Short mmCIF file of C-alpha atoms in Angstrom, two decimals:
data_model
loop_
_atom_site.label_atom_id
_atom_site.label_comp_id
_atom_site.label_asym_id
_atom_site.label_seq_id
_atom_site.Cartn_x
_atom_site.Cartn_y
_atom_site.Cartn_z
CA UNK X 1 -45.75 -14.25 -38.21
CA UNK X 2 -44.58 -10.83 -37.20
CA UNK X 3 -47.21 -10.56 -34.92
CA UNK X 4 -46.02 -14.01 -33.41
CA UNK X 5 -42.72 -12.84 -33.18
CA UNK X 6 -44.00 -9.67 -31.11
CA UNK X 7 -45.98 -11.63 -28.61
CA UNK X 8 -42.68 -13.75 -28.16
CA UNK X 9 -40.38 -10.87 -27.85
CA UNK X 10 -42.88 -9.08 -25.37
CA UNK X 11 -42.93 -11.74 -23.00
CA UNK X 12 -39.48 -12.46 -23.21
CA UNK X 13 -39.26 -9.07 -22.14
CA UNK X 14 -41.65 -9.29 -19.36
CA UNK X 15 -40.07 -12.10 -17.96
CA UNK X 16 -36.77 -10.77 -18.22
CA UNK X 17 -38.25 -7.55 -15.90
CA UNK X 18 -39.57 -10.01 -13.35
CA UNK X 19 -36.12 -11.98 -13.24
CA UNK X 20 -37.10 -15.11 -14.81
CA UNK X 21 -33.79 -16.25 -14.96
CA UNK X 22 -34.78 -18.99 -17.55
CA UNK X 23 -34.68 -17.12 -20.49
CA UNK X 24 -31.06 -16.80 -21.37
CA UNK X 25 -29.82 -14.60 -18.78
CA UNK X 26 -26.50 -16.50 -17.98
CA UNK X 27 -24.87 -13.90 -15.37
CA UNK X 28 -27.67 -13.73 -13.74
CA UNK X 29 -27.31 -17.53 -12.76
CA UNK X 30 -23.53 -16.82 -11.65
CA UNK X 31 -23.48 -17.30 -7.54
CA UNK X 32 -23.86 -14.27 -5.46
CA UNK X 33 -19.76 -14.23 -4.57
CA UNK X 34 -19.20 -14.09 -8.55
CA UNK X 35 -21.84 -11.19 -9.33
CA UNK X 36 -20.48 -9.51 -5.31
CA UNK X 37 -17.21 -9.66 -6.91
CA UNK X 38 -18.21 -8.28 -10.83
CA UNK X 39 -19.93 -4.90 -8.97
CA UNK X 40 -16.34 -4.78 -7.08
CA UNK X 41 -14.34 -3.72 -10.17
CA UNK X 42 -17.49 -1.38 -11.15
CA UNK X 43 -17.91 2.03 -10.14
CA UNK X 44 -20.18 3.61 -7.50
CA UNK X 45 -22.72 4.67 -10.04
CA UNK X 46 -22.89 1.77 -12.34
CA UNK X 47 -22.94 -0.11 -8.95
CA UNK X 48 -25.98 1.37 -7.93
CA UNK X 49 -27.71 1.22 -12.00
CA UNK X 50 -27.50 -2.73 -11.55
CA UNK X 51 -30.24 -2.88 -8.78
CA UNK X 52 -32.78 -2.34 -11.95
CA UNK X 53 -31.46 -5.44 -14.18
CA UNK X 54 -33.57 -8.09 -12.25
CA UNK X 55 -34.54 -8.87 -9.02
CA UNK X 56 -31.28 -11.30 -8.63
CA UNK X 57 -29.23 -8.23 -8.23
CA UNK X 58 -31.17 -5.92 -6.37
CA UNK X 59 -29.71 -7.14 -3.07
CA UNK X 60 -26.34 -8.24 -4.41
CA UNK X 61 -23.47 -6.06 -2.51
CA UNK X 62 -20.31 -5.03 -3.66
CA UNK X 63 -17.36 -6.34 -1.12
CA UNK X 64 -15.38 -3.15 -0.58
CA UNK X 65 -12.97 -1.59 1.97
CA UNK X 66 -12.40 1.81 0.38
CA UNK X 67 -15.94 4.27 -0.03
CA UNK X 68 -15.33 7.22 -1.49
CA UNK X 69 -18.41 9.77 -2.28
CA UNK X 70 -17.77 12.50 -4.52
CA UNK X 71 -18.91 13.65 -8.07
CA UNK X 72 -16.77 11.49 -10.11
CA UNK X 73 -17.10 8.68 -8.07
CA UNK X 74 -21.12 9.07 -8.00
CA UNK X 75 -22.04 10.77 -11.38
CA UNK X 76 -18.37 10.21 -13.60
CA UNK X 77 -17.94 13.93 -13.12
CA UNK X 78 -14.77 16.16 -12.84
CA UNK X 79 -16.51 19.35 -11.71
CA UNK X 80 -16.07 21.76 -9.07
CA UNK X 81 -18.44 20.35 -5.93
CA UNK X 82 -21.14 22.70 -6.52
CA UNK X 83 -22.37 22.29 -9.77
CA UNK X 84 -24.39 19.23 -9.74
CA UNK X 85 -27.05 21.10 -10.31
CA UNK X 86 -26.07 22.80 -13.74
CA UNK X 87 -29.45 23.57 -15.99
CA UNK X 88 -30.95 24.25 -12.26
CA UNK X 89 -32.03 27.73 -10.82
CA UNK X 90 -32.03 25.92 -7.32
CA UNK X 91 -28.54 24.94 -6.42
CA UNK X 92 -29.93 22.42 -3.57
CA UNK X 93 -31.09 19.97 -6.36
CA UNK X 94 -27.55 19.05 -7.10
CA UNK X 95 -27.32 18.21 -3.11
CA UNK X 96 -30.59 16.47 -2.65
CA UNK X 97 -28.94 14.05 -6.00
CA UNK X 98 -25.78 13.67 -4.24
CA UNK X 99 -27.16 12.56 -0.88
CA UNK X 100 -29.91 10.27 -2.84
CA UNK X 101 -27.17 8.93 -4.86
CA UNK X 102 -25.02 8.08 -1.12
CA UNK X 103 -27.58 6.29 0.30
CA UNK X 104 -28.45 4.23 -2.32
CA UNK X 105 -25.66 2.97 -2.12
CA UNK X 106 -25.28 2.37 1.24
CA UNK X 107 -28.40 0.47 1.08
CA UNK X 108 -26.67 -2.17 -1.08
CA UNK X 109 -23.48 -2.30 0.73
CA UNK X 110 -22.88 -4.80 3.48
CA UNK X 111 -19.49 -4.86 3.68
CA UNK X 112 -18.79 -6.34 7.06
CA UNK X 113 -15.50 -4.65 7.60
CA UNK X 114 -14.28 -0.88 6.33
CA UNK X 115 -10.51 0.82 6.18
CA UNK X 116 -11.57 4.25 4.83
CA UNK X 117 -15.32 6.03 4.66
CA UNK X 118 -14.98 9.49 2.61
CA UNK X 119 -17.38 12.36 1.93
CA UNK X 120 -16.23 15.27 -0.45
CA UNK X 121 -19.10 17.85 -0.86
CA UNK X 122 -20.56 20.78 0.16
CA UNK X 123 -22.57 19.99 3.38
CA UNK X 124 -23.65 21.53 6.21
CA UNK X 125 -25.34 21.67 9.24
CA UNK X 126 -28.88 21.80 7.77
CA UNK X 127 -28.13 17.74 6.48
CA UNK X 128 -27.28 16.44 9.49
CA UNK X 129 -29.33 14.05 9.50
CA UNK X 130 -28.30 12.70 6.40
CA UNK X 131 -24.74 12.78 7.73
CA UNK X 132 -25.08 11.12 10.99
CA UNK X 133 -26.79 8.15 8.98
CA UNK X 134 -23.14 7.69 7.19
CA UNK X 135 -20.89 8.08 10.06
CA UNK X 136 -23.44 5.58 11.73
CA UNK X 137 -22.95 3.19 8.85
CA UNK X 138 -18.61 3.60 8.53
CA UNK X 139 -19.00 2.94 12.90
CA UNK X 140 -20.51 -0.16 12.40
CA UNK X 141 -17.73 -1.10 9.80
CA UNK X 142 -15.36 -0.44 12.11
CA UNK X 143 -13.52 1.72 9.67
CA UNK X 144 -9.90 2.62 11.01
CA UNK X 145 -10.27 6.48 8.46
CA UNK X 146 -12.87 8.65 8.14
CA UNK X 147 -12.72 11.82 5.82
CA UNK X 148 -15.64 14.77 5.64
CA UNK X 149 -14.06 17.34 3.01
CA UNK X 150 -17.50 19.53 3.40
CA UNK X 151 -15.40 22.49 2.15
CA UNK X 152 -16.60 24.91 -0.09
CA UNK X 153 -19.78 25.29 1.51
CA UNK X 154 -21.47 29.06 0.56
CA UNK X 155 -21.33 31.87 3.40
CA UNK X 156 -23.77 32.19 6.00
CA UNK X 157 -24.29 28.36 5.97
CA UNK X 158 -23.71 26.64 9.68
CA UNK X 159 -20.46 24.27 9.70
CA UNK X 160 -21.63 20.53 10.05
CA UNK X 161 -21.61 19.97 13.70
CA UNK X 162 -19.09 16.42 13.91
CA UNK X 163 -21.38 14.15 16.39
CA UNK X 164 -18.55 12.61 18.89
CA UNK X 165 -21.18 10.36 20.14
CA UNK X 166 -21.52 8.15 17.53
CA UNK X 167 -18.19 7.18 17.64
CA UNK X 168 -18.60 5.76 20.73
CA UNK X 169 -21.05 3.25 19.77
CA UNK X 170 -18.73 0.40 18.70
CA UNK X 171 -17.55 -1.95 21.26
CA UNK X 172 -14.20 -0.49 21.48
CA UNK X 173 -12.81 2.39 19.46
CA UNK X 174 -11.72 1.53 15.84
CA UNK X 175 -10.89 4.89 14.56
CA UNK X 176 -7.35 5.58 13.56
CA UNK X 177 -7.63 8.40 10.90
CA UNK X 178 -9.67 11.58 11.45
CA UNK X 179 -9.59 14.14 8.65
CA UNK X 180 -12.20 17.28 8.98
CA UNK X 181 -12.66 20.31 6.57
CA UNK X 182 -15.19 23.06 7.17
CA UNK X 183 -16.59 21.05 10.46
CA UNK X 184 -17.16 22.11 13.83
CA UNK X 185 -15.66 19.73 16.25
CA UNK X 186 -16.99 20.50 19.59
CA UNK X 187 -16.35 17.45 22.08
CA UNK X 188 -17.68 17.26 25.84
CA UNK X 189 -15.38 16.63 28.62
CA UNK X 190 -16.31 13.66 29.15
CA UNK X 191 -16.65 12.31 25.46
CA UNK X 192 -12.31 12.89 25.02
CA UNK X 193 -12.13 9.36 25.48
CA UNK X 194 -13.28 8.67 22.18
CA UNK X 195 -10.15 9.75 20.18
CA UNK X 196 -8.11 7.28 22.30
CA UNK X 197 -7.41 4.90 19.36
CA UNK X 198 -6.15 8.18 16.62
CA UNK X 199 -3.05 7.69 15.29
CA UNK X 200 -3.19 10.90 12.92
CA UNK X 201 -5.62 14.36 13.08
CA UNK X 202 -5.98 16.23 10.46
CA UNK X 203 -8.36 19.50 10.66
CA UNK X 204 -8.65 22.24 7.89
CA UNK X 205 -11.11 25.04 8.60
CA UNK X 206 -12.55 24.19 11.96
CA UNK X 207 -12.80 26.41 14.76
CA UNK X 208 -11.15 25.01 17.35
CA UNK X 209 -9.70 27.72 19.88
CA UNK X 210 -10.63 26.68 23.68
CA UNK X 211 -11.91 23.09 21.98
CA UNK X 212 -8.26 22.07 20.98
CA UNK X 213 -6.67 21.60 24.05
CA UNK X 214 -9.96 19.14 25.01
CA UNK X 215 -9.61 17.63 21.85
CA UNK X 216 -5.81 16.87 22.26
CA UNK X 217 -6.18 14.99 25.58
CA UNK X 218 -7.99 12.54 24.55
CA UNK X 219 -5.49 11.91 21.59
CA UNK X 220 -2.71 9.83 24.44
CA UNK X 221 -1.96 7.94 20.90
CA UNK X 222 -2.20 10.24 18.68
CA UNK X 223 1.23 10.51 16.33
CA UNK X 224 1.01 12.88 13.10
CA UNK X 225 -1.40 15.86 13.83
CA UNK X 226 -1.73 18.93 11.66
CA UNK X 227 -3.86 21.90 11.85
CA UNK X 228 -4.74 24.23 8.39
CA UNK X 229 -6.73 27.04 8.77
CA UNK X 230 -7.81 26.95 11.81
CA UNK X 231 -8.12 29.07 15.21
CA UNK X 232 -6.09 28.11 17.53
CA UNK X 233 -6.40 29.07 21.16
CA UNK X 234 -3.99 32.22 22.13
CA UNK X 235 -1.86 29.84 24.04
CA UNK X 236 -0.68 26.55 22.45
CA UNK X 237 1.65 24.28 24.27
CA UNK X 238 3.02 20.53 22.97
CA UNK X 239 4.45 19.07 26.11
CA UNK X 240 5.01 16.18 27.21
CA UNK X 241 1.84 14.66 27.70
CA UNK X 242 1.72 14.08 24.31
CA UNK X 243 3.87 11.17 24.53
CA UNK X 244 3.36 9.42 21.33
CA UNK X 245 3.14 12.49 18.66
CA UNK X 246 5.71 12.80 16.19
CA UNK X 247 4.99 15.12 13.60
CA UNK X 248 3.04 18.39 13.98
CA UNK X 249 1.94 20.88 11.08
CA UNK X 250 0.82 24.46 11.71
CA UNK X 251 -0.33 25.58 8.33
CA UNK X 252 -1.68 29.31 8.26
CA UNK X 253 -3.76 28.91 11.90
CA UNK X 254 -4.43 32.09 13.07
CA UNK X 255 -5.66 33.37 16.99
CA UNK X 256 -2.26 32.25 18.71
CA UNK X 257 0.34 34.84 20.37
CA UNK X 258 2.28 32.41 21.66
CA UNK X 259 3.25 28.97 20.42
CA UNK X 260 5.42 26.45 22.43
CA UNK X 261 7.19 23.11 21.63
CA UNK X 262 8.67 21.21 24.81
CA UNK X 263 8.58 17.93 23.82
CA UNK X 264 11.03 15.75 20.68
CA UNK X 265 9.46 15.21 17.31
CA UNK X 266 10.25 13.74 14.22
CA UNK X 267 8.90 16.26 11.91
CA UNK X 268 7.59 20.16 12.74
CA UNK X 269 6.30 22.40 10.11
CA UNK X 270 5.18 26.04 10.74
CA UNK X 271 3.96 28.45 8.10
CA UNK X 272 2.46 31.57 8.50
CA UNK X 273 2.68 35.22 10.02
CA UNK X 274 5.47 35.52 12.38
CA UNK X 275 4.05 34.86 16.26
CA UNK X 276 6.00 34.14 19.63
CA UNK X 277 7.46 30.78 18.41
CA UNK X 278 9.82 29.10 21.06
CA UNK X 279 11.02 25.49 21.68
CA UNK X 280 11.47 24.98 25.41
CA UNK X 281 14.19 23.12 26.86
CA UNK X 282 15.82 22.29 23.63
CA UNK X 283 13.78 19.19 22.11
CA UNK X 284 15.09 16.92 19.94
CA UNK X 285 12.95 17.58 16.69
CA UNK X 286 14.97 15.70 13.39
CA UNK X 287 13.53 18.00 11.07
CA UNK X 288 12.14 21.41 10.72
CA UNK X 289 10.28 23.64 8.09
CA UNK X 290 10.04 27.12 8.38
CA UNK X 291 8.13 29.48 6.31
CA UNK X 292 7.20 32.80 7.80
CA UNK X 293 5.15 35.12 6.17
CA UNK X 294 5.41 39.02 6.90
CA UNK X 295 8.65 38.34 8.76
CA UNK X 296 10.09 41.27 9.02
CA UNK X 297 13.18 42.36 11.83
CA UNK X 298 11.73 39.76 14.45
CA UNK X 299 10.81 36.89 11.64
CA UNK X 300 14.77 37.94 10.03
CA UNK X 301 16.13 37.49 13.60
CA UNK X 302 14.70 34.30 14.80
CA UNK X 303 15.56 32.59 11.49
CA UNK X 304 18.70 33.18 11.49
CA UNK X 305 19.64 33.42 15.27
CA UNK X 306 17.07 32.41 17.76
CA UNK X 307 16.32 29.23 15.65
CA UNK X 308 19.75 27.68 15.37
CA UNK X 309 19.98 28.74 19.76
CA UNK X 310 17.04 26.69 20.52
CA UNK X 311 17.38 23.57 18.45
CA UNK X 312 21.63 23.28 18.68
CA UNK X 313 20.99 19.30 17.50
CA UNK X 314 19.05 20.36 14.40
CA UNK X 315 20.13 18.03 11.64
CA UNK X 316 17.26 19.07 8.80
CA UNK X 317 15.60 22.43 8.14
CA UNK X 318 14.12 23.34 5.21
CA UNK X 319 13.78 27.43 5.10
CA UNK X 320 11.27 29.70 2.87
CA UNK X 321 12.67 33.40 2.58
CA UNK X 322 10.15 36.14 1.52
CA UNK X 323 12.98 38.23 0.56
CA UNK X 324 10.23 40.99 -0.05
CA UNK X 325 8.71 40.83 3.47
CA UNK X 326 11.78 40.26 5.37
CA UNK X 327 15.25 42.33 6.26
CA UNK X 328 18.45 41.35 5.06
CA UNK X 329 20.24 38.35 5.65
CA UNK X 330 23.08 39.30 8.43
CA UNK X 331 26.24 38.48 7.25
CA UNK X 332 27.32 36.84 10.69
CA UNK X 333 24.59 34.51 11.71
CA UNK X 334 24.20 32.22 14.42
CA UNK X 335 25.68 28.42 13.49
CA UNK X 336 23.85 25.53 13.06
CA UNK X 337 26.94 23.36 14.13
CA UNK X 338 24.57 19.45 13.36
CA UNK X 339 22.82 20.35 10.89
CA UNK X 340 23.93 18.18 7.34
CA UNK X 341 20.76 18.77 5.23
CA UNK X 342 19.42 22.35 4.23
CA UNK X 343 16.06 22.72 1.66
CA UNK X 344 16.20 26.65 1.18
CA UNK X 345 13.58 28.04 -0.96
CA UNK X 346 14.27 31.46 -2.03
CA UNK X 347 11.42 33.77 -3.50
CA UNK X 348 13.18 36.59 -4.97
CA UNK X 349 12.05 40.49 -4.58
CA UNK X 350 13.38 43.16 -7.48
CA UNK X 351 16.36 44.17 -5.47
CA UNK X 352 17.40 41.20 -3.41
CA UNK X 353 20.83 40.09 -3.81
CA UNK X 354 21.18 35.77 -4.39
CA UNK X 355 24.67 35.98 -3.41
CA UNK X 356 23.61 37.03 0.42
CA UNK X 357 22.93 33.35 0.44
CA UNK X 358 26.64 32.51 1.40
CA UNK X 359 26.13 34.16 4.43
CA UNK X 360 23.80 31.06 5.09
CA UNK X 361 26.15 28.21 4.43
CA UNK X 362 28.60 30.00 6.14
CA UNK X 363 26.48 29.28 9.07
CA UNK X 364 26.04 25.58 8.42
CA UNK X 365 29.60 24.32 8.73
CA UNK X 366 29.29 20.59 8.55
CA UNK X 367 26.27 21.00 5.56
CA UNK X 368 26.62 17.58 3.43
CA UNK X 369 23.11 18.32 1.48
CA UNK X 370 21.54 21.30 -0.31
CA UNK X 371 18.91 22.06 -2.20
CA UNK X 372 18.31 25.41 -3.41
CA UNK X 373 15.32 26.17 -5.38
CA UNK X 374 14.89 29.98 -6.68
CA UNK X 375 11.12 31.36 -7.55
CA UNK X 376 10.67 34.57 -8.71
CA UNK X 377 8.31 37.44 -7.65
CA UNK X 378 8.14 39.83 -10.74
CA UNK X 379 10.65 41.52 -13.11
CA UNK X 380 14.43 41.73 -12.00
CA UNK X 381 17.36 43.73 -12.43
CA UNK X 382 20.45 42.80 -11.52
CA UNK X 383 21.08 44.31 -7.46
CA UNK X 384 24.61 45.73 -6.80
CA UNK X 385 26.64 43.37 -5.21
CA UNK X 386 28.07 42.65 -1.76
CA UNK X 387 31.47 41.46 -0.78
CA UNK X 388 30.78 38.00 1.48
CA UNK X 389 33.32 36.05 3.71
CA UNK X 390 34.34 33.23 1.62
CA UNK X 391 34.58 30.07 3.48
CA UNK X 392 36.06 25.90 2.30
CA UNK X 393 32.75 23.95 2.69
CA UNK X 394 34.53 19.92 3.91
CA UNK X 395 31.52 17.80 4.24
CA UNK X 396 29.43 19.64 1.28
CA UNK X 397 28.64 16.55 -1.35
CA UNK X 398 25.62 17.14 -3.07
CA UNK X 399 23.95 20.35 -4.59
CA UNK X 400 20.99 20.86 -6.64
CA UNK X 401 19.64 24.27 -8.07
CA UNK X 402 16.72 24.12 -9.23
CA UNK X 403 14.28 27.96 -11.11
CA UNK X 404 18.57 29.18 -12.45
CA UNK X 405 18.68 31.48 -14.60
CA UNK X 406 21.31 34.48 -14.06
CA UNK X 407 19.63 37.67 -13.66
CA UNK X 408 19.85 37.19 -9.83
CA UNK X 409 23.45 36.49 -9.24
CA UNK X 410 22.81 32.70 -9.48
CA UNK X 411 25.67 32.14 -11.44
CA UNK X 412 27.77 33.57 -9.42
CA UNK X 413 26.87 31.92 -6.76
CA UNK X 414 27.29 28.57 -8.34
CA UNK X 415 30.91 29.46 -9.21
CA UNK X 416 31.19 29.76 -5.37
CA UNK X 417 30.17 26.80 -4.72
CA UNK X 418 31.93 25.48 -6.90
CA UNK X 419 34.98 26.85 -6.30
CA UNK X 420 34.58 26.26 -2.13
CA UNK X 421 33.21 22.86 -1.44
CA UNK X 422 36.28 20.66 -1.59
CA UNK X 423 34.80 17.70 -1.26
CA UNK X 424 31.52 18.24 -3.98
CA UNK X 425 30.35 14.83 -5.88
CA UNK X 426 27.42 15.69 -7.58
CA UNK X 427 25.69 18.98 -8.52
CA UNK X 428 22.54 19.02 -10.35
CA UNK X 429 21.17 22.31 -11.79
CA UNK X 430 17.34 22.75 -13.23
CA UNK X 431 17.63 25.32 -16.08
CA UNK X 432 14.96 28.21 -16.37
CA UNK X 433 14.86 29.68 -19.91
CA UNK X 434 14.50 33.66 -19.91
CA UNK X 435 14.46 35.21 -23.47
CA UNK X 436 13.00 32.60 -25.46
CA UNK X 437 14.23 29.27 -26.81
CA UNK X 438 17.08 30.08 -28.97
CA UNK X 439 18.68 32.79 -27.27
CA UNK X 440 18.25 30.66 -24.20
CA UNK X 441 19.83 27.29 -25.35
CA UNK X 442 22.91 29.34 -26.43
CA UNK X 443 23.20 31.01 -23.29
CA UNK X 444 22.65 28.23 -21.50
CA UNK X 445 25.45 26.61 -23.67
CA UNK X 446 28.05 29.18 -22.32
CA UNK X 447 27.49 28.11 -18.92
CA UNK X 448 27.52 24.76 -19.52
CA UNK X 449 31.08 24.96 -20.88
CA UNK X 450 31.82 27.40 -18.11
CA UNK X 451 30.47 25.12 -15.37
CA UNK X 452 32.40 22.18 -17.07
CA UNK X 453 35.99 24.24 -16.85
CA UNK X 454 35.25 24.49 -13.57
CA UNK X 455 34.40 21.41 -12.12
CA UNK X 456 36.18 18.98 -13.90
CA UNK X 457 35.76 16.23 -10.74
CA UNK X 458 32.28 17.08 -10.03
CA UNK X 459 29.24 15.01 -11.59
CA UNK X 460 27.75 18.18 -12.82
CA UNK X 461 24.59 17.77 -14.23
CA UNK X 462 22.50 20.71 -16.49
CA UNK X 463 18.82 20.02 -16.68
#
């Protein structure tokens, strides 16, 4: 009998193996859109393990509009991108698994239509093959974003060279999203046409210099476009050819002495070392960010002078001071007569004085918003203190504080406040404990009922 039951279990097995479908093997019988749409609300990798349950689901797809590659979404890891290949002496095991694992899975997929194709690994040049394959496959899925995070990729190790030809190779361009990280992007003159149909660019770590200015006229829709990282060339001019572009982000880029804005934008973000920063015939730009790094005299002057000269209309700025790096702030600075919304981001040096701060709103006269938030450097003592101009604040509603904690004047300063915006509705402060829990929470009592006494019509608010 057992030996019955062993023959009938064996081929039960064996017919299971060859995808006899007969033998009790229910899902296996569900139509292809049912089992298409079961692998759908799997993940990559048990995807991919499904091909080996019978031949009925070796060639069933998963319908998907989203492909993501990266060690989670392949192996069910949260690593760093590089260690694939733990228990391995030879780190390129872990990359010859990851590009195995892709295109096994892009052997299964037939999704006739993709929004996003993304690669997050360490890749260079030397799999470009491997590569090209993809970007072929996300063309011919006329995906509107493509992502290549390669970053991380070990020194001496040629960037990924991004081929601009294939993208030409649908019928008419589909691509709306472009986001590079440690690529080379090196377009031919007469390949520029191909980034006709971006709406954003995003580049981090690619060596653009004499290639951006190609790269940018091919880009006549291009409308959110920010550069991390990167060399620029050593002049850099947004004009008016770029009719469409509304936001631009300069984060860190190095090579450029001089830097010029002529055209409106919605949004423009700049942080890094001081350069030759000017905005030509006064755009219209809504909002601004500013965070300059090694300021110094020339950074101290065109914050608070040259800035507020060449964008009069300025309604939103949001400032980073390195009080460390930078000179004092002038107590007479030039006004920002529109502006109604001011982020200000303070990081405080040993000596620096919170209280020069007035000298700020003083210079925004019809302010309605701030925020303030304080971060601190190192140890402080309290600096010796400066006598400001005190000035009624009319159209100053809402305030919020946010790192307070009083061993940098910011008390004081909130009394000012306080006691000079007329009009105030709501201020919110976010409490930073400094000598441990109890001695905090009764300090932070004190001002409470301080704060209270003095603001009995505001909507004051102690976090």
């Amino acid at each position: 009998m057992e030996r019955g039951m062993k023959t009938l279990n064996e081929e039960h097995d064996s017919r299971v193996q060859a995808g006899d479908t007969k033998t009790g093997d229910r899902v296996s019988e569900l139509p292809e859109d049912i089992l298409s749409f079961i692998l759908s609300l799997m993940s990559m990798r048990d995807a991919v393990q499904t091909r080996v349950l019978s031949r009925r689901w070796k060639n069933v797809s998963a319908p998907t509009s989203n492909l993501q590659f990266d060690l989670f979404t392949l192996f069910g890891i949260n690593c760093d991108r590089n260690s694939l290949s733990i228990g391995s002496d030879n780190q390129s095991d872990g990359k010859c698994r990851f590009i195995k694992a892709v295109d096994q899975f892009l052997h299964l997929c037939r999704s006739p239509k993709l929004y996003s194709f993304k690669v997050c690994y360490s890749l260079g040049n030397d799999s470009e093959c491997h590569i090209d394959r993809w970007i072929s496959f996300a063309v011919r899925g006329h995906t509107e974003k493509l992502v290549l995070d390669f970053s991380g990729l070990p020194k001496g190790c040629e960037l990924y060279n991004f081929p601009c030809n294939l993208l030409s190779h649908g019928k008419l361009p589909q691509l709306k999203h472009l986001c590079l990280q440690s690529c080379a992007l090196r377009p031919s003159p007469d390949s520029t046409n191909i980034f006709n149909s971006l709406k954003t660019l995003d580049l981090n770590m690619v060596p653009l210099e004499e290639d951006l200015n190609c790269i940018l006229s091919g880009c006549v829709t291009l409308e959110w476009l920010r550069l991390t990282n990167c060399k620029l060339p050593v002049s850099f001019f947004i004009c008016e050819q770029y009719l469409c572009l509304k936001s631009l982000i300069l984060d860190q880029c190095h090579g450029a002495k001089k830097i010029e804005i002529s055209r409106p934008l919605t949004v423009f973000e700049y942080i890094g070392g001081m350069t030759n920063l000017s905005f030509v015939g006064a755009p219209l730009i809504e909002k601004v960010k500013l965070m300059l790094m090694r300021a110094y005299a020339r950074g101290t002057d065109y914050m608070f002078h040259g800035l507020a000269k060449e964008l009069p209309s300025l309604q939103r700025l949001s400032l980073s001071l390195f009080t460390r790096d930078m000179m004092s702030i002038p107590e007479n600075m030039t006004k920002f007569y529109h502006l109604k919304e001011l982020d200000l981001i303070v990081i405080l040096s040993l000596d620096f004085d919170l209280l020069s701060v007035i000298s700020i709103l003083n210079a925004v006269p019809c302010l309605h918003t701030l925020n303030l938030a304080i971060r601190y450097s190192g140890p402080r003592s309290l600096p010796e203190k400066r006598r400001y101009t005190k000035q009624f604040y009319y159209y100053l509603k809402e305030v919020e504080i946010s790192g307070f904690r009083d061993q940098c004047n910011a008390l004081d300063l909130v009394l000012y406040v306080l006691d000079n915006a007329l009009r105030l509705e709501r201020m919110t402060i976010r409490w930073t404990s400094t000598a441990g829990i109890r001695m905090g929470e009764s300090w932070k009592k004190e001002v409470d009922d301080l704060l209270k006494e003095k603001a009995a019509h505001v909507e004051l608010i102690v976090l």
